[in-house]
Short mmCIF file of C-alpha atoms and ligand atoms in Angstrom, two decimals:
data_model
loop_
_atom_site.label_atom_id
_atom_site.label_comp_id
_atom_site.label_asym_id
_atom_site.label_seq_id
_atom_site.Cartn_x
_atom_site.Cartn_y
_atom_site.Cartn_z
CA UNK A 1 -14.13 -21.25 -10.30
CA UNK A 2 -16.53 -18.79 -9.44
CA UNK A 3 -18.12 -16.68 -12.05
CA UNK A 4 -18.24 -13.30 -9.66
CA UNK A 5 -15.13 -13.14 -10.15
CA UNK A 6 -13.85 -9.86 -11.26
CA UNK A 7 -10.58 -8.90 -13.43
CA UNK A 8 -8.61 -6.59 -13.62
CA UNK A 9 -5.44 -6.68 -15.96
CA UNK A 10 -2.45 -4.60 -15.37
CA UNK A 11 -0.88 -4.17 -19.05
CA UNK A 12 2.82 -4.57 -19.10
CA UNK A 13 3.85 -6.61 -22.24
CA UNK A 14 5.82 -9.53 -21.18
CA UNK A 15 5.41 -8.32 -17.47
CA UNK A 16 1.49 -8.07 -17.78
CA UNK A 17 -0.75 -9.91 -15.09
CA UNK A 18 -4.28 -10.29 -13.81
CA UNK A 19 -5.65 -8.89 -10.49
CA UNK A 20 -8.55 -11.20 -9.20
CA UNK A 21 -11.05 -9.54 -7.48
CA UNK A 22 -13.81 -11.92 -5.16
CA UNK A 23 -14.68 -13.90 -2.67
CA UNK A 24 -13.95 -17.31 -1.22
CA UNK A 25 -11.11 -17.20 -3.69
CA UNK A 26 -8.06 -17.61 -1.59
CA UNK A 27 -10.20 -21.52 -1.45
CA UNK A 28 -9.38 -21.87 -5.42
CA UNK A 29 -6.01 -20.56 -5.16
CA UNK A 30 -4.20 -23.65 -6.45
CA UNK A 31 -6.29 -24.01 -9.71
CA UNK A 32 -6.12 -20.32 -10.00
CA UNK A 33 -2.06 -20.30 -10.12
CA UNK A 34 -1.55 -23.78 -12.12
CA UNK A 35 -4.03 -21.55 -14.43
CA UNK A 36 -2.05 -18.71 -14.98
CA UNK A 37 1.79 -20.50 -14.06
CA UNK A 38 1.76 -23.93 -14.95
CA UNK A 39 4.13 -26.35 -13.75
CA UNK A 40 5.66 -24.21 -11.02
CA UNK A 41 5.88 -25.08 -7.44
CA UNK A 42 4.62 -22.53 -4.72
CA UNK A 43 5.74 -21.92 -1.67
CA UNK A 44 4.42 -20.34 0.75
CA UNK A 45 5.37 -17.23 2.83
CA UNK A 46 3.08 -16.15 5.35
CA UNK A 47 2.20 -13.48 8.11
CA UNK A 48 1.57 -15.48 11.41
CA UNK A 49 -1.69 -13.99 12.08
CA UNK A 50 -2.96 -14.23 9.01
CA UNK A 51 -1.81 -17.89 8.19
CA UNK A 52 -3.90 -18.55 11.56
CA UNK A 53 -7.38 -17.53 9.99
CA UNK A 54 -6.65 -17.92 6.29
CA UNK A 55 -3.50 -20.63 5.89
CA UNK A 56 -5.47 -23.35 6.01
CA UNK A 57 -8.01 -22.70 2.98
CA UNK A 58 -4.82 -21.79 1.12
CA UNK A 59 -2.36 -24.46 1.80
CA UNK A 60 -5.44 -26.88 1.33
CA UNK A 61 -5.95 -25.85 -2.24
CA UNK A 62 -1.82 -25.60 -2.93
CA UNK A 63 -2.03 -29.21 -2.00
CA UNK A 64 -5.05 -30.50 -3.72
CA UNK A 65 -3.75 -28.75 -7.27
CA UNK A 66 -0.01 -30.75 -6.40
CA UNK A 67 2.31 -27.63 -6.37
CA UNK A 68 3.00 -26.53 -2.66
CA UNK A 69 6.51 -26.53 -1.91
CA UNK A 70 7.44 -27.18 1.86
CA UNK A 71 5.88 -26.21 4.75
CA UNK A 72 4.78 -22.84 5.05
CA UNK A 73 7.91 -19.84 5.87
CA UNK A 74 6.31 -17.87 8.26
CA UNK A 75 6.68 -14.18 9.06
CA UNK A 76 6.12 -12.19 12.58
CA UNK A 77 3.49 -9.94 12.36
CA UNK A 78 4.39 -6.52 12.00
CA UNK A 79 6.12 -3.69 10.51
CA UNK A 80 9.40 -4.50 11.76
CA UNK A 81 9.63 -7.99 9.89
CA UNK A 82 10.01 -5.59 6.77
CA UNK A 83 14.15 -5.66 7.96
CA UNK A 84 17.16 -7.13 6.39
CA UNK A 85 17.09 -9.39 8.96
CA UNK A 86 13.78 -11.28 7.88
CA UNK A 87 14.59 -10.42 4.53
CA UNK A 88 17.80 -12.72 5.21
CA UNK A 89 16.30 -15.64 7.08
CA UNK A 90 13.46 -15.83 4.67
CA UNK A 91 15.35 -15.94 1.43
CA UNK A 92 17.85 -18.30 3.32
CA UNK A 93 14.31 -20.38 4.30
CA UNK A 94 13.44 -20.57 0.80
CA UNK A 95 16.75 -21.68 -0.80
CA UNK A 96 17.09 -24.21 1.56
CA UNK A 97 13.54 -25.80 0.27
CA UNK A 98 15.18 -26.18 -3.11
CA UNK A 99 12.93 -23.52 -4.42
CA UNK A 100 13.79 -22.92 -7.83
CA UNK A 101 14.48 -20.34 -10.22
CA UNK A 102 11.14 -21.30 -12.33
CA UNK A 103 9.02 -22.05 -9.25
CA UNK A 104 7.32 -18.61 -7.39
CA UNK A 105 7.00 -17.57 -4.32
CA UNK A 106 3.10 -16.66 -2.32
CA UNK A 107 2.79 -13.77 -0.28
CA UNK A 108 0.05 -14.08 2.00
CA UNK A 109 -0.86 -10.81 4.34
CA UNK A 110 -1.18 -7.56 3.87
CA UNK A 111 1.45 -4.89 2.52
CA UNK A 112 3.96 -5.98 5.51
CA UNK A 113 4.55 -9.87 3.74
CA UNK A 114 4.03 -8.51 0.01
CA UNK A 115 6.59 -5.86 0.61
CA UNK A 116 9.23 -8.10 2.16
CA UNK A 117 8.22 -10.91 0.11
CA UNK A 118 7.50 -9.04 -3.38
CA UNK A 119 11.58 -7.98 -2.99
CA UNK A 120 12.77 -11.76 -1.43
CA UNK A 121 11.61 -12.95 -4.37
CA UNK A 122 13.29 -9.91 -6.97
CA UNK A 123 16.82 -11.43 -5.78
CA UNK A 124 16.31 -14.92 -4.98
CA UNK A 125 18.33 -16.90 -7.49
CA UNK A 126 18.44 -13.29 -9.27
CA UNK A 127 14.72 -13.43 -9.70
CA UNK A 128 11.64 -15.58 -9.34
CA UNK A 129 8.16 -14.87 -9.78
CA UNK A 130 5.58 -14.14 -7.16
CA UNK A 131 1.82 -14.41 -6.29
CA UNK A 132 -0.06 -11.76 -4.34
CA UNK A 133 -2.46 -13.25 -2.14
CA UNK A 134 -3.33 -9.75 -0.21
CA UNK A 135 -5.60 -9.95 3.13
CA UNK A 136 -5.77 -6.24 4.21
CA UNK A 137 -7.91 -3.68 2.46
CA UNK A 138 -4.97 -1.36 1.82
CA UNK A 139 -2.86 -4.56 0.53
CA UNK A 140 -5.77 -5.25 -1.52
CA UNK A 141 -6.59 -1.78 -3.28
CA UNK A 142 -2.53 -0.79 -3.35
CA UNK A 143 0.56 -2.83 -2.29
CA UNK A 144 -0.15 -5.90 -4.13
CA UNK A 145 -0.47 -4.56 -6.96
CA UNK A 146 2.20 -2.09 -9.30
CA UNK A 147 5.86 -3.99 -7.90
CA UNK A 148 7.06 -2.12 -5.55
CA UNK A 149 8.97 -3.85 -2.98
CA UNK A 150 11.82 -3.78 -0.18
CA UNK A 151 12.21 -3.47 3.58
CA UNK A 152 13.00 -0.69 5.92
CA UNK A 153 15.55 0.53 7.60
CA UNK A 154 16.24 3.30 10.36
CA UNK A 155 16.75 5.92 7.78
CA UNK A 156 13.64 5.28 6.42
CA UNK A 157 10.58 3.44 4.76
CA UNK A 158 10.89 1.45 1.81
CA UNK A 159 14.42 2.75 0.96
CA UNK A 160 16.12 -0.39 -0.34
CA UNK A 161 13.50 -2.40 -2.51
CA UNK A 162 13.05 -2.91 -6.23
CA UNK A 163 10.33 -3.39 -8.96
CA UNK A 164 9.48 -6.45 -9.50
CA UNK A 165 6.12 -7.11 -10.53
CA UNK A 166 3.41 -10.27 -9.72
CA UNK A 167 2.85 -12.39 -11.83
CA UNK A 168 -1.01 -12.96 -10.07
CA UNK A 169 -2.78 -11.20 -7.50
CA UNK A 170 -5.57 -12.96 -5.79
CA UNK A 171 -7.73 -10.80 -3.90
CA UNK A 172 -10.14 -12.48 -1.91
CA UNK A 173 -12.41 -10.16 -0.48
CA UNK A 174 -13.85 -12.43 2.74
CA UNK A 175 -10.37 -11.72 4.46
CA UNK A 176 -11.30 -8.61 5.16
CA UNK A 177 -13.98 -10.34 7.98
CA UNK A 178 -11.34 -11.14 9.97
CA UNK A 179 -9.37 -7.81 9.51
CA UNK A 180 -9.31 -5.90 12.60
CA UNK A 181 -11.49 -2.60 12.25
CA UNK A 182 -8.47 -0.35 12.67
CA UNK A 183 -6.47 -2.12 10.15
CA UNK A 184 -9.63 -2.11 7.78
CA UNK A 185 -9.95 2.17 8.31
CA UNK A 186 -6.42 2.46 8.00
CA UNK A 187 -6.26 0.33 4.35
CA UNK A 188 -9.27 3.13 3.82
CA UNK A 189 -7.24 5.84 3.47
CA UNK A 190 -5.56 4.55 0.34
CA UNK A 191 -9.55 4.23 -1.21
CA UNK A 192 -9.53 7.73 -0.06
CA UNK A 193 -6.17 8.74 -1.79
CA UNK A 194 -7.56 7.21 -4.71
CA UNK A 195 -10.76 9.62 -5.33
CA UNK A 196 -8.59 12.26 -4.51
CA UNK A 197 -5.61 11.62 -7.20
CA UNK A 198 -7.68 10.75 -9.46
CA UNK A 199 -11.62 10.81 -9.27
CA UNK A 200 -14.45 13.11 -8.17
CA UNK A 201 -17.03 10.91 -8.81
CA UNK A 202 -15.25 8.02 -6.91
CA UNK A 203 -14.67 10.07 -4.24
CA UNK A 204 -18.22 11.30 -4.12
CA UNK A 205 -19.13 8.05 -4.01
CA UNK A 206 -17.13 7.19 -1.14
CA UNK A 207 -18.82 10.12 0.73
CA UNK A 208 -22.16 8.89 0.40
CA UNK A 209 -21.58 4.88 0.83
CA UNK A 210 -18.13 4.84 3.24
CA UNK A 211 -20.04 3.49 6.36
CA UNK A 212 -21.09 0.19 3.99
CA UNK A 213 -17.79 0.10 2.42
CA UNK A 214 -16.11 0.15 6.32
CA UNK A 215 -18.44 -2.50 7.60
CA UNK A 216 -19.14 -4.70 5.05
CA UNK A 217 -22.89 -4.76 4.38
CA UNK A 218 -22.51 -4.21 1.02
CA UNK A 219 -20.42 -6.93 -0.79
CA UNK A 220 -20.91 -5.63 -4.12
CA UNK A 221 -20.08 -1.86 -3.10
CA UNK A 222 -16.76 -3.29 -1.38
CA UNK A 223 -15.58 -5.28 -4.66
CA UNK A 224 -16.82 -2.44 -6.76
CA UNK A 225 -14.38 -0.43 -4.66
CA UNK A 226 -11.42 -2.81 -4.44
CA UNK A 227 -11.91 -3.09 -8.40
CA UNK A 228 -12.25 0.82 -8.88
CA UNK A 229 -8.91 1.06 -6.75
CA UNK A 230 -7.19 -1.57 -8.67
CA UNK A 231 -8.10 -0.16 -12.07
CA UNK A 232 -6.96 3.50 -11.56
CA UNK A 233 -3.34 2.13 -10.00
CA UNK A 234 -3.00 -1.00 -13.05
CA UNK A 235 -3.75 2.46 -15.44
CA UNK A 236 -0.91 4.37 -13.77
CA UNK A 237 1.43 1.32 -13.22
CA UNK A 238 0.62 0.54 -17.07
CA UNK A 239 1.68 3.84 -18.50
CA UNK A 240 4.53 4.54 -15.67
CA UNK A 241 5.84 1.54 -14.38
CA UNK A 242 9.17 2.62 -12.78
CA UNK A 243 8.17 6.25 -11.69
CA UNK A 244 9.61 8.35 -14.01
CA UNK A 245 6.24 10.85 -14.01
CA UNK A 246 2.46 10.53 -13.45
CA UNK A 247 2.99 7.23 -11.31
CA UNK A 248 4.14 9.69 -8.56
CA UNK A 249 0.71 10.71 -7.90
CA UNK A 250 -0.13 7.45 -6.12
CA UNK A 251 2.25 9.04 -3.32
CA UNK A 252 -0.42 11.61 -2.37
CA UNK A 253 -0.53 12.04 1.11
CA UNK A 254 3.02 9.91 1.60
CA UNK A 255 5.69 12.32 1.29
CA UNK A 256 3.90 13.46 4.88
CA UNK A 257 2.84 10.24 6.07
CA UNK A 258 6.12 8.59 5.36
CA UNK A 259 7.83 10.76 7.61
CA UNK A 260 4.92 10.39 10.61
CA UNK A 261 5.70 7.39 10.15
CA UNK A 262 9.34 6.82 10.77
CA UNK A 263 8.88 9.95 13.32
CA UNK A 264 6.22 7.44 15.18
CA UNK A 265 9.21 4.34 14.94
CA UNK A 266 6.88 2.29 12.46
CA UNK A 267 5.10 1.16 15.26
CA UNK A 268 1.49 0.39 16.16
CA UNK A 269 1.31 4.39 17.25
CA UNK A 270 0.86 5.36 13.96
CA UNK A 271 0.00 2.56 11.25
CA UNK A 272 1.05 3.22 7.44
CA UNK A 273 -2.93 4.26 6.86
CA UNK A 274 -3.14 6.13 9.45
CA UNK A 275 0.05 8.22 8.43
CA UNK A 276 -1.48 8.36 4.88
CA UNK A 277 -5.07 9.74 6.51
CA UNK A 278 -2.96 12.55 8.10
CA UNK A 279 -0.83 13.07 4.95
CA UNK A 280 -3.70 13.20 2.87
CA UNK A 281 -5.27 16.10 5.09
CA UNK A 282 -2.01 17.77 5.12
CA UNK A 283 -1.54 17.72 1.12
CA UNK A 284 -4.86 19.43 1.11
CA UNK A 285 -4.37 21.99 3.30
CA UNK A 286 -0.60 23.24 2.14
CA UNK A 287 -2.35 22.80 -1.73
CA UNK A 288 -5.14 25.15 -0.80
CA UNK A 289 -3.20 27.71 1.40
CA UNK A 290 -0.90 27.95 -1.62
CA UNK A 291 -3.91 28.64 -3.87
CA UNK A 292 -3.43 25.54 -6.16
CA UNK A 293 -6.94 24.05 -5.19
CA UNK A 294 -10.80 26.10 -4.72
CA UNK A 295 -10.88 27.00 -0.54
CA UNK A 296 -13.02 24.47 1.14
CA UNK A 297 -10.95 21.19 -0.31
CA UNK A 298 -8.90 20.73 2.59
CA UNK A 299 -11.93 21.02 4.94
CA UNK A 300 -14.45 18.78 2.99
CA UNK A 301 -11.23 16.14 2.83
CA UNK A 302 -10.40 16.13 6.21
CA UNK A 303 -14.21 16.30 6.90
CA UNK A 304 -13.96 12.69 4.90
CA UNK A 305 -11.36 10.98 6.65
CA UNK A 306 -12.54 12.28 10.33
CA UNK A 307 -16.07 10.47 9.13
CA UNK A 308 -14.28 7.45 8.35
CA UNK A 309 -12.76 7.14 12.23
CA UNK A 310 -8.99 7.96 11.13
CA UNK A 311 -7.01 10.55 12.46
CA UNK A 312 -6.56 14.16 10.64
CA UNK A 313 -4.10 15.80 12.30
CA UNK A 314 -0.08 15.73 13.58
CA UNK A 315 -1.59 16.50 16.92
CA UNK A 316 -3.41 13.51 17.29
CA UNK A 317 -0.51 11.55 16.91
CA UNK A 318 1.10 10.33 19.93
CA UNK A 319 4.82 10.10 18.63
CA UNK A 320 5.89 8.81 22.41
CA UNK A 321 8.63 11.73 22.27
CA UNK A 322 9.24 15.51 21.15
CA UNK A 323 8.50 15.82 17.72
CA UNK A 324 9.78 18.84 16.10
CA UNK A 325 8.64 20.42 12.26
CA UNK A 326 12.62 20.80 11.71
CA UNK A 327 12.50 16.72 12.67
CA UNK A 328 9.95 16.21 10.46
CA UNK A 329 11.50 17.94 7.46
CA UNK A 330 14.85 16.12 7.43
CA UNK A 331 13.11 12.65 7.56
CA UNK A 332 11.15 14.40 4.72
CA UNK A 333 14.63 14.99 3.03
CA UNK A 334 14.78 10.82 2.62
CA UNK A 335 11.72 10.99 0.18
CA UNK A 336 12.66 8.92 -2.66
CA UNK A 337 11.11 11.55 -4.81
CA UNK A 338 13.57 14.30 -3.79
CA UNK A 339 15.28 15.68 -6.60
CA UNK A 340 19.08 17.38 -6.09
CA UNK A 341 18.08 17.94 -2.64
CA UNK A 342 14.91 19.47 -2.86
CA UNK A 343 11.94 18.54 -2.22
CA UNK A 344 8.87 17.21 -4.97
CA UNK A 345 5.28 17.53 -3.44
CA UNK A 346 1.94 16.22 -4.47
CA UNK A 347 -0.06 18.29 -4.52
CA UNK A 348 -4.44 19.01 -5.41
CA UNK A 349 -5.70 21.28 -7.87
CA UNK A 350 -9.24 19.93 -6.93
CA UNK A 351 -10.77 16.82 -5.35
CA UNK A 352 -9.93 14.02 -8.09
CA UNK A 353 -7.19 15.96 -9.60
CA UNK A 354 -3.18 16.05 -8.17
CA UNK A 355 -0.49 17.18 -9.98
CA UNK A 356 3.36 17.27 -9.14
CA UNK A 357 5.01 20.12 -7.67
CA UNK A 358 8.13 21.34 -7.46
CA UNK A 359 7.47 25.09 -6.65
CA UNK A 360 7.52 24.68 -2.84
CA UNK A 361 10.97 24.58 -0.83
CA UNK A 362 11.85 23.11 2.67
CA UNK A 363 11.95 26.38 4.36
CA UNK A 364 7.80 26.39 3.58
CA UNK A 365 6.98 23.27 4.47
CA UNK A 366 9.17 23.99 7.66
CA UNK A 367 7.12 26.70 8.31
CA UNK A 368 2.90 25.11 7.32
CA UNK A 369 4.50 22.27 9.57
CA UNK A 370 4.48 24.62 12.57
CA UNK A 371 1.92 26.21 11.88
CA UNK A 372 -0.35 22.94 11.35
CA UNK A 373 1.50 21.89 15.34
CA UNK A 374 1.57 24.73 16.99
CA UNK A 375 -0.52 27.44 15.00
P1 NAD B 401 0.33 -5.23 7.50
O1 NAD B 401 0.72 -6.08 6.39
O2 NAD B 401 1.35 -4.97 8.56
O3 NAD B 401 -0.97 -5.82 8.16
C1 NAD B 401 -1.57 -5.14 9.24
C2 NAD B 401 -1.96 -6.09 10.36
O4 NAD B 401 -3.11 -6.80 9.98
C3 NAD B 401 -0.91 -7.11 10.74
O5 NAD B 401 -0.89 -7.24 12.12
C4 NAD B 401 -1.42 -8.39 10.09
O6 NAD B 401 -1.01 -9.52 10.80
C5 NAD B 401 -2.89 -8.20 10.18
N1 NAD B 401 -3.69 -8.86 9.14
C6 NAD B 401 -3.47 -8.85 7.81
N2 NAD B 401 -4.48 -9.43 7.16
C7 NAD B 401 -5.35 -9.83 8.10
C8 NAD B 401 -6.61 -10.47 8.07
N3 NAD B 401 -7.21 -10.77 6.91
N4 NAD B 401 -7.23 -10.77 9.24
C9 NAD B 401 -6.66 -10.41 10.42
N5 NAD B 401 -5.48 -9.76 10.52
C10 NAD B 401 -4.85 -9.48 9.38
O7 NAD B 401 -0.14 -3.77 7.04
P2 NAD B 401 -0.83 -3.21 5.71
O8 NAD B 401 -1.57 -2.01 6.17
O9 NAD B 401 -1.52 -4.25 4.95
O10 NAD B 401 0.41 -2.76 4.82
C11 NAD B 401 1.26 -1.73 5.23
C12 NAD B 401 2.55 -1.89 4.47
O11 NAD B 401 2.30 -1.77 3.06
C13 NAD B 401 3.56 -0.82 4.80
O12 NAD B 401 4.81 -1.43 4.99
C14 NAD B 401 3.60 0.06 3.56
O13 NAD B 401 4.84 0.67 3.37
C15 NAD B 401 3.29 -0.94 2.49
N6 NAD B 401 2.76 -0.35 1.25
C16 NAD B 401 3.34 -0.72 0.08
C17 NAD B 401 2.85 -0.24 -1.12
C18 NAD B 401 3.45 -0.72 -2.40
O14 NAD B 401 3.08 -0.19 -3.46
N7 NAD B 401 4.33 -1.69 -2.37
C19 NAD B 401 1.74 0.62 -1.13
C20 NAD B 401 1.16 0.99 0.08
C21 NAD B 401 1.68 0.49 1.27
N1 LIG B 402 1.79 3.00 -3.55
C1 LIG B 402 2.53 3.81 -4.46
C2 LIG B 402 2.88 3.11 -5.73
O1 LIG B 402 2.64 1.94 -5.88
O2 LIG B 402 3.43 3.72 -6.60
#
């Protein structure tokens, strides 16, 4: 096993796990897992394009180290695979391979397949564990990692899921070659997110290096950044696992994005990044015209993102129908963060600092949502 390797541990007590950070490692995958959860079987669950490029290296190494169970169960592509539907035929997949209660379960793809698969494997046989294998940038600095999982549905994202933590991540960093550039900017905005949460310094640091970090020349800067990423969320996840407080600040950005999102039908119009990018320029803005951050945030933020090739702005957005603010607010209203009906924002005091806000009602974000369409 390599020795550039970098680890990152997300302390949970009996829940706690490792985050593997380098490359070529989706090759040592099956001495990695007998490693860290011996004498379980694996099997394997898969996005199709992704088992294309990467399946091979994987299901090589499952089979060399004796522990893959069954051919792989493979997933369409997509955002609408995250549905009760694939949920269904994938759990059904698995039970029918024997797979059980102390074997585990791989999710290979980005946040799609570790989603969908992170919640399969919360209820199959009332529980068994699972391995992150993420292949996306935003999979890789976010989704794998913290438990949250579930599926979609037409009322909105993520609404039925659960936490149920990895038991591994392995976060091999040479899938990102294959990753298509829009993907790779919209995983991005998450890095962004990060700095702004959280960091100044990170998110200085992003300003001056993004164009190596986007296109790869600079291994070391890229798992620097994956690693920076996966040490401020295992730090949140650690002290707030369920969401009952400061873990809500990882949703900077989403409580707009989310709703772009659904407003956009999950589709390839708008990818979850994307929606973030957007979100993240809108938390700005609504935190400095309310006079919670210094004037100039929302500018140098969206200055950021722009730089980085994603979009900034609802009107760039091309929703393939009217979209209304009004719209926009009641898919809003379906934020799991809402609290008797209203609405909890997060919001900037400065870049690298957020804080939770309750202050703000629907009638005002109603109204900066017009404005910020039609102003
Ligand atoms: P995704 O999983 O849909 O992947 C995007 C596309 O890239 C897909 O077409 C996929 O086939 C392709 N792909 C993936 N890896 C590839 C590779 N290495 N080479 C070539 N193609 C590749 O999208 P995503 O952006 O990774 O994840 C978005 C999902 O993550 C959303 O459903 C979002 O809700 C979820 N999410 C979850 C959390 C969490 O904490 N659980 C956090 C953030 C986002
Ligand atoms: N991506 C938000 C969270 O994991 O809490």
């Amino acid at each position: 096993m390599s020795e550039s390797i970098c680890r990152v541990e997300v302390a949970l007590g009996p829940r706690s796990y490792a985050i593997l950070i380098g490359q070529g490692l989706i090759a040592t995958a099956g001495p990695q897992i007998t490693a860290a959860l011996p004498g379980a079987k694996a099997a394997l669950v898969a996005d199709a394009t992704v088992l294309k490029s990467h399946g091979p290296a994987i299901v090589r190494s499952l089979g060399e180290a004796g522990i893959l169970a069954g051919e792989p169960v493979i997933v369409p592509s997509g955002e609408a695979s995250k549905s009760f539907g694939e949920l269904e035929r994938v759990t059904r997949q698995l039970l029918q391979m024997g797979l059980e209660r102390r074997d585990l379960i791989i999710a290979l793809g980005g946040g799609m397949i570790g989603d969908l698969v992170g919640f399969a494997a919360s209820i199959l046989r009332r529980g068994v564990r699972a391995v992150q294998v993420p292949t996306t940038l935003l999979a890789q600095v976010d989704s794998s990692v913290g438990g949250k999982t579930g599926i979609n549905t037409p009322e909105g994202k993520n609404l039925i899921g659960a936490f149920h933590q990895p038991s591994l991540v392995i976060a091999d960093l040479d899938t990102l070659g294959t990753l298509p550039v829009r993907e790779l900017r919209a995983g991005y905005a998450e890095v962004v997110k990060y700095g702004l949460l959280g960091s100044k310094a990170f998110f200085e640091r992003l300003e001056t290096s993004f164009t190596r970090l986007l296109d790869g020349s600079s291994p070391e800067e890229r798992a620097d950044m994956v690693k920076t990423c996966c040490e401020m969320k295992a730090g949140i996840v650690a002290r707030d696992e369920t969401e009952t407080g400061e873990r809500a600040l990882l949703n900077l950005g989403h409580t707009f994005g989310h709703a772009l999102e659904a407003a956009a039908g999950f589709s390839q119009r708008l990818l979850h990044g994307e929606a973030v990018a957007i979100g993240l320029c809108l938390a700005s803005r609504f935190s400095e015209l309310n006079g919670h951050c210094p004037k100039g945030t929302a500018e140098r933020v969206e200055r950021h993102v722009a730089a980085a090739g994603l979009p900034v702005s609802i009107g760039s957005v091309s929703f393939g129908r009217t979209v209304i603010p009004s719209a926009l607010v009641r898919l809003m209203q379906q934020d799991k963060k809402v609290v008797r009906g209203n609405p909890t924002l997060v919001l900037l005091s400065d870049i690298g600092s957020a804080f939770i806000s309750r202050d703000h009602g629907w009638e005002a974000i109603e109204r900066f949502l017009e404005n910020q369409m039609h102003g």
